[in-house]
XYZ file of C-alpha atoms in Angstrom:
67
model
C 221.045 159.002 211.939
C 220.094 156.738 214.824
C 223.691 156.838 216.076
C 223.435 160.625 216.392
C 220.175 160.286 218.323
C 221.724 157.676 220.608
C 224.742 159.901 221.258
C 222.466 162.861 222.050
C 220.406 160.769 224.478
C 223.546 159.518 226.200
C 224.769 163.119 226.531
C 221.440 164.131 228.123
C 221.620 161.249 230.614
C 225.192 162.157 231.530
C 224.262 165.843 232.020
C 221.216 164.960 234.134
C 223.239 162.545 236.284
C 225.955 165.171 236.744
C 223.349 167.764 237.797
C 221.651 165.348 240.226
C 224.927 164.398 241.912
C 226.553 167.834 241.960
C 223.499 169.753 243.186
C 222.174 166.930 245.390
C 218.746 166.928 243.801
C 216.114 164.224 243.998
C 214.707 164.029 240.466
C 211.379 162.709 241.748
C 210.576 165.711 243.951
C 213.032 168.513 243.053
C 213.464 170.613 239.940
C 216.809 169.756 238.374
C 217.736 172.813 236.359
C 216.878 175.743 238.654
C 220.426 177.059 238.204
C 219.946 177.766 234.500
C 219.018 181.302 233.362
C 216.383 179.913 230.974
C 214.590 178.240 233.912
C 214.461 181.537 235.817
C 213.205 183.383 232.731
C 210.356 180.922 232.219
C 209.513 180.979 235.934
C 209.305 184.793 235.949
C 207.217 184.814 232.770
C 204.687 182.379 234.263
C 204.167 183.932 237.684
C 200.498 184.087 238.679
C 198.963 187.553 238.357
C 197.034 187.235 241.631
C 198.986 186.463 244.816
C 198.051 183.121 246.357
C 196.906 184.763 249.622
C 194.398 186.963 247.760
C 193.000 184.159 245.618
C 189.619 182.757 246.691
C 189.808 179.498 248.589
C 188.847 176.460 246.584
C 185.865 174.598 247.982
C 185.977 170.810 247.873
C 183.471 169.280 245.549
C 180.423 167.872 247.284
C 180.133 164.123 247.005
C 177.052 161.988 247.358
C 177.089 159.546 250.235
C 175.543 156.119 249.715
C 173.433 154.639 252.492
């Protein structure tokens, strides 16, 4: 059973490396799988209901200053 898990993990690493190289993505700052239909479906399903421009501005939390 552990051999199957190891083979699956190796396949995932190979696929991720292939995607990073082919699409020139930086895995630390870029999404890797934006080309997949499932990614687009999830992105569309989780769009915010209120546009960002219409949302109230967040006020920074007041902090106490020590003297």
